[in-house]
Amino acid sequence: ENMRQNFISLVSHEMRTPLVAAMQYLELMGGNIVGALNTEQTRIVNRMKSRLSDLLALIDRWLELARIEDHQVTDDFETFDFSPVVKEALEIIKPLADEKKIKIRDMSGDDVKLNGDRNMIKEIIVNLVSNGIKYNREGGEVTVQKKQESGFIVIDISDTGFGIPEEELGRIGKEFYRVKREGLAVGFGLGLAIVKKILDIHNGRLEIKSAVDQGSTFRMYLPISTAVIGKTAAASCNCSRESNKKGG
């Protein structure tokens, strides 16, 4: 555990800081602040910036995963409305959808209350819908649907994308694993790992259904707010008592 914490510190400070500094120098060069660049020099600087951006994104995602693993937040959970979280998440993702001409259909319906970390739940929606956009065909669709089932809220995020081979479904969500297929967006394989960690913290789970060239559905289960469950249980208990009285 000490080695792990030291490594997190190393990555966050000793590696990320000089990379950010290098990126800032490249920004100066690319903006011709320290002298004009010719066409070839500009191309090289832009490629360097792109590679550094990828590396910084990888480090940030890895640190986020480590943070979530260490995040003991159950005592600080709050009860919140789910529908506004979906709307906020979709607003964040809208530019990515517009760029790829992907239609997002929000069919999450009436509101329901959840008990948990609001920002983490929003992160799940952003991750799953973003995947549905990235691994979709231009002009495709991503649909968000919701229902209640045995004390859980069930959210389906479905896409019309390329799908996942059956033999790879069991490995989806493992750190740094991603489906390799020509023409698919490049990623680090951390998005779904983060989703699964957040769901673990919230006593939820993720199910994936997919077929090649038929799209995918990512179904997540989240416990409904304990306050709502408690109220429902109490009402059910009162009804039972009334029935017993009448029966007696």
Short mmCIF file of C-alpha atoms in Angstrom, two decimals:
data_model
loop_
_atom_site.label_atom_id
_atom_site.label_comp_id
_atom_site.label_asym_id
_atom_site.label_seq_id
_atom_site.Cartn_x
_atom_site.Cartn_y
_atom_site.Cartn_z
CA GLU A 1 0.00 0.00 0.00
CA ASN A 2 2.91 2.36 0.77
CA MET A 3 4.45 1.59 -2.62
CA ARG A 4 1.11 2.25 -4.29
CA GLN A 5 0.66 5.61 -2.57
CA ASN A 6 4.23 6.61 -3.41
CA PHE A 7 3.65 5.70 -7.05
CA ILE A 8 0.46 7.80 -7.17
CA SER A 9 2.43 10.71 -5.73
CA LEU A 10 5.20 10.15 -8.28
CA VAL A 11 2.77 10.14 -11.19
CA SER A 12 0.80 13.18 -10.01
CA HIS A 13 3.76 15.41 -9.20
CA GLU A 14 7.06 14.16 -10.60
CA MET A 15 5.65 13.11 -13.99
CA ARG A 16 2.62 15.32 -14.63
CA THR A 17 4.23 18.63 -13.66
CA PRO A 18 7.11 18.54 -16.19
CA LEU A 19 4.72 17.34 -18.91
CA VAL A 20 2.48 20.36 -18.30
CA ALA A 21 5.54 22.62 -18.45
CA ALA A 22 6.63 21.04 -21.75
CA MET A 23 3.11 21.57 -23.14
CA GLN A 24 3.25 25.25 -22.18
CA TYR A 25 6.57 25.69 -24.01
CA LEU A 26 5.07 24.06 -27.10
CA GLU A 27 2.08 26.39 -26.88
CA LEU A 28 4.49 29.33 -26.95
CA MET A 29 6.28 27.90 -29.97
CA GLY A 30 3.04 27.05 -31.79
CA GLY A 31 1.76 30.57 -31.19
CA ASN A 32 4.91 32.06 -32.73
CA ILE A 33 5.61 33.85 -29.44
CA VAL A 34 9.32 32.96 -29.56
CA GLY A 35 9.71 33.33 -33.32
CA ALA A 36 7.93 32.33 -36.49
CA LEU A 37 7.87 28.64 -37.47
CA ASN A 38 7.85 27.30 -40.99
CA THR A 39 5.24 24.79 -42.15
CA GLU A 40 7.26 21.68 -41.27
CA GLN A 41 8.21 23.00 -37.83
CA THR A 42 4.56 23.84 -37.11
CA ARG A 43 3.54 20.30 -38.10
CA ILE A 44 6.14 18.76 -35.76
CA VAL A 45 5.15 21.02 -32.83
CA ASN A 46 1.46 20.14 -33.32
CA ARG A 47 2.28 16.42 -33.35
CA MET A 48 4.28 16.82 -30.14
CA LYS A 49 1.39 18.69 -28.51
CA SER A 50 -1.02 15.96 -29.57
CA ARG A 51 1.18 13.19 -28.11
CA LEU A 52 1.69 15.10 -24.86
CA SER A 53 -2.07 15.73 -24.61
CA ASP A 54 -2.70 11.99 -24.96
CA LEU A 55 -0.15 11.22 -22.23
CA LEU A 56 -1.57 13.86 -19.87
CA ALA A 57 -5.09 12.52 -20.48
CA LEU A 58 -3.88 9.00 -19.63
CA ILE A 59 -2.24 10.21 -16.41
CA ASP A 60 -5.35 12.17 -15.41
CA ARG A 61 -7.63 9.18 -16.00
CA TRP A 62 -5.33 6.87 -14.06
CA LEU A 63 -5.19 9.33 -11.15
CA GLU A 64 -8.98 9.62 -11.23
CA LEU A 65 -9.27 5.85 -11.00
CA ALA A 66 -6.84 5.78 -8.06
CA ARG A 67 -8.79 8.58 -6.37
CA ILE A 68 -12.07 6.70 -6.73
CA GLU A 69 -10.51 3.52 -5.32
CA ASP A 70 -9.44 5.48 -2.23
CA HIS A 71 -12.66 7.47 -2.01
CA GLN A 72 -14.53 6.62 1.17
CA VAL A 73 -17.65 8.69 0.66
CA THR A 74 -20.53 6.54 1.86
CA ASP A 75 -20.91 8.60 5.06
CA ASP A 76 -21.24 11.75 2.93
CA PHE A 77 -23.82 10.43 0.47
CA GLU A 78 -26.77 12.70 -0.19
CA THR A 79 -30.23 12.16 -1.61
CA PHE A 80 -30.70 13.93 -4.96
CA ASP A 81 -32.94 14.00 -8.03
CA PHE A 82 -31.62 11.88 -10.88
CA SER A 83 -33.14 13.64 -13.93
CA PRO A 84 -31.18 16.92 -13.56
CA VAL A 85 -27.95 14.88 -13.38
CA VAL A 86 -28.79 13.23 -16.72
CA LYS A 87 -29.53 16.62 -18.31
CA GLU A 88 -26.25 18.10 -17.03
CA ALA A 89 -24.26 15.11 -18.31
CA LEU A 90 -25.87 15.27 -21.77
CA GLU A 91 -25.17 19.00 -21.97
CA ILE A 92 -21.48 18.31 -21.35
CA ILE A 93 -21.41 15.69 -24.12
CA LYS A 94 -23.49 17.63 -26.67
CA PRO A 95 -20.50 19.17 -28.56
CA LEU A 96 -19.01 15.69 -29.10
CA ALA A 97 -22.37 14.40 -30.37
CA ASP A 98 -22.84 17.39 -32.68
CA GLU A 99 -19.35 16.93 -34.12
CA LYS A 100 -20.14 13.34 -35.11
CA LYS A 101 -23.79 14.07 -36.03
CA ILE A 102 -25.00 11.67 -33.34
CA LYS A 103 -28.56 12.12 -32.05
CA ILE A 104 -28.99 11.72 -28.30
CA ARG A 105 -32.48 10.67 -27.21
CA ASP A 106 -33.21 11.29 -23.52
CA MET A 107 -36.09 8.99 -22.61
CA SER A 108 -35.22 8.80 -18.91
CA GLY A 109 -38.74 9.98 -18.06
CA ASP A 110 -40.03 11.01 -14.64
CA ASP A 111 -37.68 11.84 -11.82
CA VAL A 112 -36.50 9.50 -9.10
CA LYS A 113 -34.27 10.10 -6.10
CA LEU A 114 -30.89 8.43 -5.61
CA ASN A 115 -28.67 8.21 -2.57
CA GLY A 116 -24.98 8.69 -3.37
CA ASP A 117 -22.35 11.02 -4.75
CA ARG A 118 -24.02 13.27 -7.34
CA ASN A 119 -20.85 14.13 -9.26
CA MET A 120 -19.77 10.50 -9.50
CA ILE A 121 -23.16 9.47 -10.90
CA LYS A 122 -22.87 12.26 -13.47
CA GLU A 123 -19.40 10.93 -14.35
CA ILE A 124 -20.96 7.52 -15.11
CA ILE A 125 -23.51 9.04 -17.51
CA VAL A 126 -20.81 11.13 -19.24
CA ASN A 127 -18.54 8.09 -19.63
CA LEU A 128 -21.20 5.72 -20.99
CA VAL A 129 -22.83 8.20 -23.38
CA SER A 130 -19.40 9.35 -24.59
CA ASN A 131 -18.57 5.72 -25.41
CA GLY A 132 -21.83 5.43 -27.29
CA ILE A 133 -20.83 8.43 -29.39
CA LYS A 134 -17.18 7.54 -29.96
CA TYR A 135 -17.89 3.98 -31.07
CA ASN A 136 -20.88 4.89 -33.21
CA ARG A 137 -21.44 5.54 -36.89
CA GLU A 138 -21.79 9.09 -38.12
CA GLY A 139 -25.47 9.97 -37.98
CA GLY A 140 -26.19 7.25 -35.42
CA GLU A 141 -28.13 7.46 -32.16
CA VAL A 142 -27.55 7.07 -28.43
CA THR A 143 -30.61 6.50 -26.25
CA VAL A 144 -30.90 6.93 -22.47
CA GLN A 145 -33.80 5.07 -20.85
CA LYS A 146 -34.77 4.44 -17.23
CA LYS A 147 -37.03 2.16 -15.22
CA GLN A 148 -37.42 0.99 -11.62
CA GLU A 149 -36.93 -2.62 -10.66
CA SER A 150 -36.91 -4.20 -7.17
CA GLY A 151 -35.44 -1.24 -5.28
CA PHE A 152 -33.08 -0.29 -8.11
CA ILE A 153 -33.13 2.33 -10.79
CA VAL A 154 -32.09 0.67 -14.07
CA ILE A 155 -30.54 2.92 -16.72
CA ASP A 156 -30.02 1.65 -20.27
CA ILE A 157 -27.62 3.56 -22.50
CA SER A 158 -27.92 2.08 -25.98
CA ASP A 159 -26.12 2.97 -29.20
CA THR A 160 -26.30 2.08 -32.88
CA GLY A 161 -22.54 1.59 -33.12
CA PHE A 162 -20.09 -1.08 -34.18
CA GLY A 163 -20.74 -3.40 -31.25
CA ILE A 164 -18.37 -5.61 -29.27
CA PRO A 165 -17.38 -9.18 -30.18
CA GLU A 166 -18.87 -11.72 -27.77
CA GLU A 167 -15.45 -13.12 -26.82
CA GLU A 168 -14.33 -9.67 -25.64
CA LEU A 169 -17.34 -8.78 -23.48
CA GLY A 170 -15.87 -10.41 -20.36
CA ARG A 171 -12.76 -8.24 -20.56
CA ILE A 172 -14.54 -4.94 -21.06
CA GLY A 173 -14.07 -2.70 -18.02
CA LYS A 174 -10.67 -4.06 -16.99
CA GLU A 175 -8.04 -1.38 -16.58
CA PHE A 176 -6.19 -0.48 -19.80
CA TYR A 177 -8.16 -3.00 -21.86
CA ARG A 178 -9.97 -1.77 -24.95
CA VAL A 179 -11.45 -3.40 -28.01
CA LYS A 180 -9.03 -3.22 -30.91
CA ARG A 181 -10.79 -2.81 -34.23
CA GLU A 182 -9.79 -0.87 -37.32
CA GLY A 183 -11.58 2.44 -37.60
CA LEU A 184 -12.55 2.67 -33.91
CA ALA A 185 -11.63 5.62 -31.71
CA VAL A 186 -8.42 5.27 -29.72
CA GLY A 187 -8.80 5.16 -25.94
CA PHE A 188 -7.01 4.01 -22.82
CA GLY A 189 -9.51 1.46 -21.55
CA LEU A 190 -10.05 3.36 -18.28
CA GLY A 191 -13.52 4.86 -18.80
CA LEU A 192 -15.47 1.68 -18.06
CA ALA A 193 -13.05 0.75 -15.27
CA ILE A 194 -13.95 4.07 -13.62
CA VAL A 195 -17.67 3.40 -14.17
CA LYS A 196 -17.39 0.01 -12.47
CA LYS A 197 -15.46 1.44 -9.50
CA ILE A 198 -18.11 4.13 -8.98
CA LEU A 199 -20.90 1.56 -9.20
CA ASP A 200 -19.09 -0.63 -6.64
CA ILE A 201 -19.00 2.31 -4.22
CA HIS A 202 -22.76 2.78 -4.72
CA ASN A 203 -23.60 -0.95 -4.41
CA GLY A 204 -24.58 -0.98 -8.06
CA ARG A 205 -23.52 -3.05 -11.04
CA LEU A 206 -23.04 -2.89 -14.81
CA GLU A 207 -24.29 -5.30 -17.47
CA ILE A 208 -23.27 -5.13 -21.13
CA LYS A 209 -25.17 -6.53 -24.10
CA SER A 210 -23.64 -6.19 -27.54
CA ALA A 211 -23.20 -7.78 -30.94
CA VAL A 212 -20.89 -6.83 -33.78
CA ASP A 213 -22.51 -4.27 -36.13
CA GLN A 214 -25.70 -4.27 -34.02
CA GLY A 215 -24.77 -1.74 -31.36
CA SER A 216 -24.41 -2.04 -27.58
CA THR A 217 -26.48 -1.52 -24.46
CA PHE A 218 -24.81 -0.64 -21.17
CA ARG A 219 -27.26 -1.29 -18.33
CA MET A 220 -26.44 0.02 -14.88
CA TYR A 221 -28.25 -0.74 -11.65
CA LEU A 222 -28.26 1.84 -8.83
CA PRO A 223 -30.09 1.55 -5.50
CA ILE A 224 -32.96 4.02 -5.18
CA SER A 225 -32.69 6.48 -2.30
CA THR A 226 -32.97 4.72 1.08
CA ALA A 227 -35.47 7.41 2.12
CA VAL A 228 -37.75 6.48 -0.80
CA ILE A 229 -37.38 2.76 -0.13
CA GLY A 230 -38.10 3.31 3.56
CA LYS A 231 -41.23 5.30 2.79
CA THR A 232 -42.46 2.66 0.36
CA ALA A 233 -41.80 -0.12 2.85
CA ALA A 234 -43.64 1.78 5.59
CA ALA A 235 -46.66 2.31 3.34
CA SER A 236 -46.67 -1.38 2.46
CA CYS A 237 -46.46 -2.26 6.14
CA ASN A 238 -49.46 0.00 7.01
CA CYS A 239 -51.50 -1.55 4.23
CA SER A 240 -50.76 -5.00 5.60
CA ARG A 241 -51.86 -3.95 9.07
CA GLU A 242 -55.10 -2.49 7.72
CA SER A 243 -55.76 -5.71 5.79
CA ASN A 244 -55.16 -7.75 8.96
CA LYS A 245 -57.55 -5.56 10.93
CA LYS A 246 -60.26 -5.94 8.32
CA GLY A 247 -59.62 -9.66 8.07
CA GLY A 248 -59.90 -10.00 11.86
#
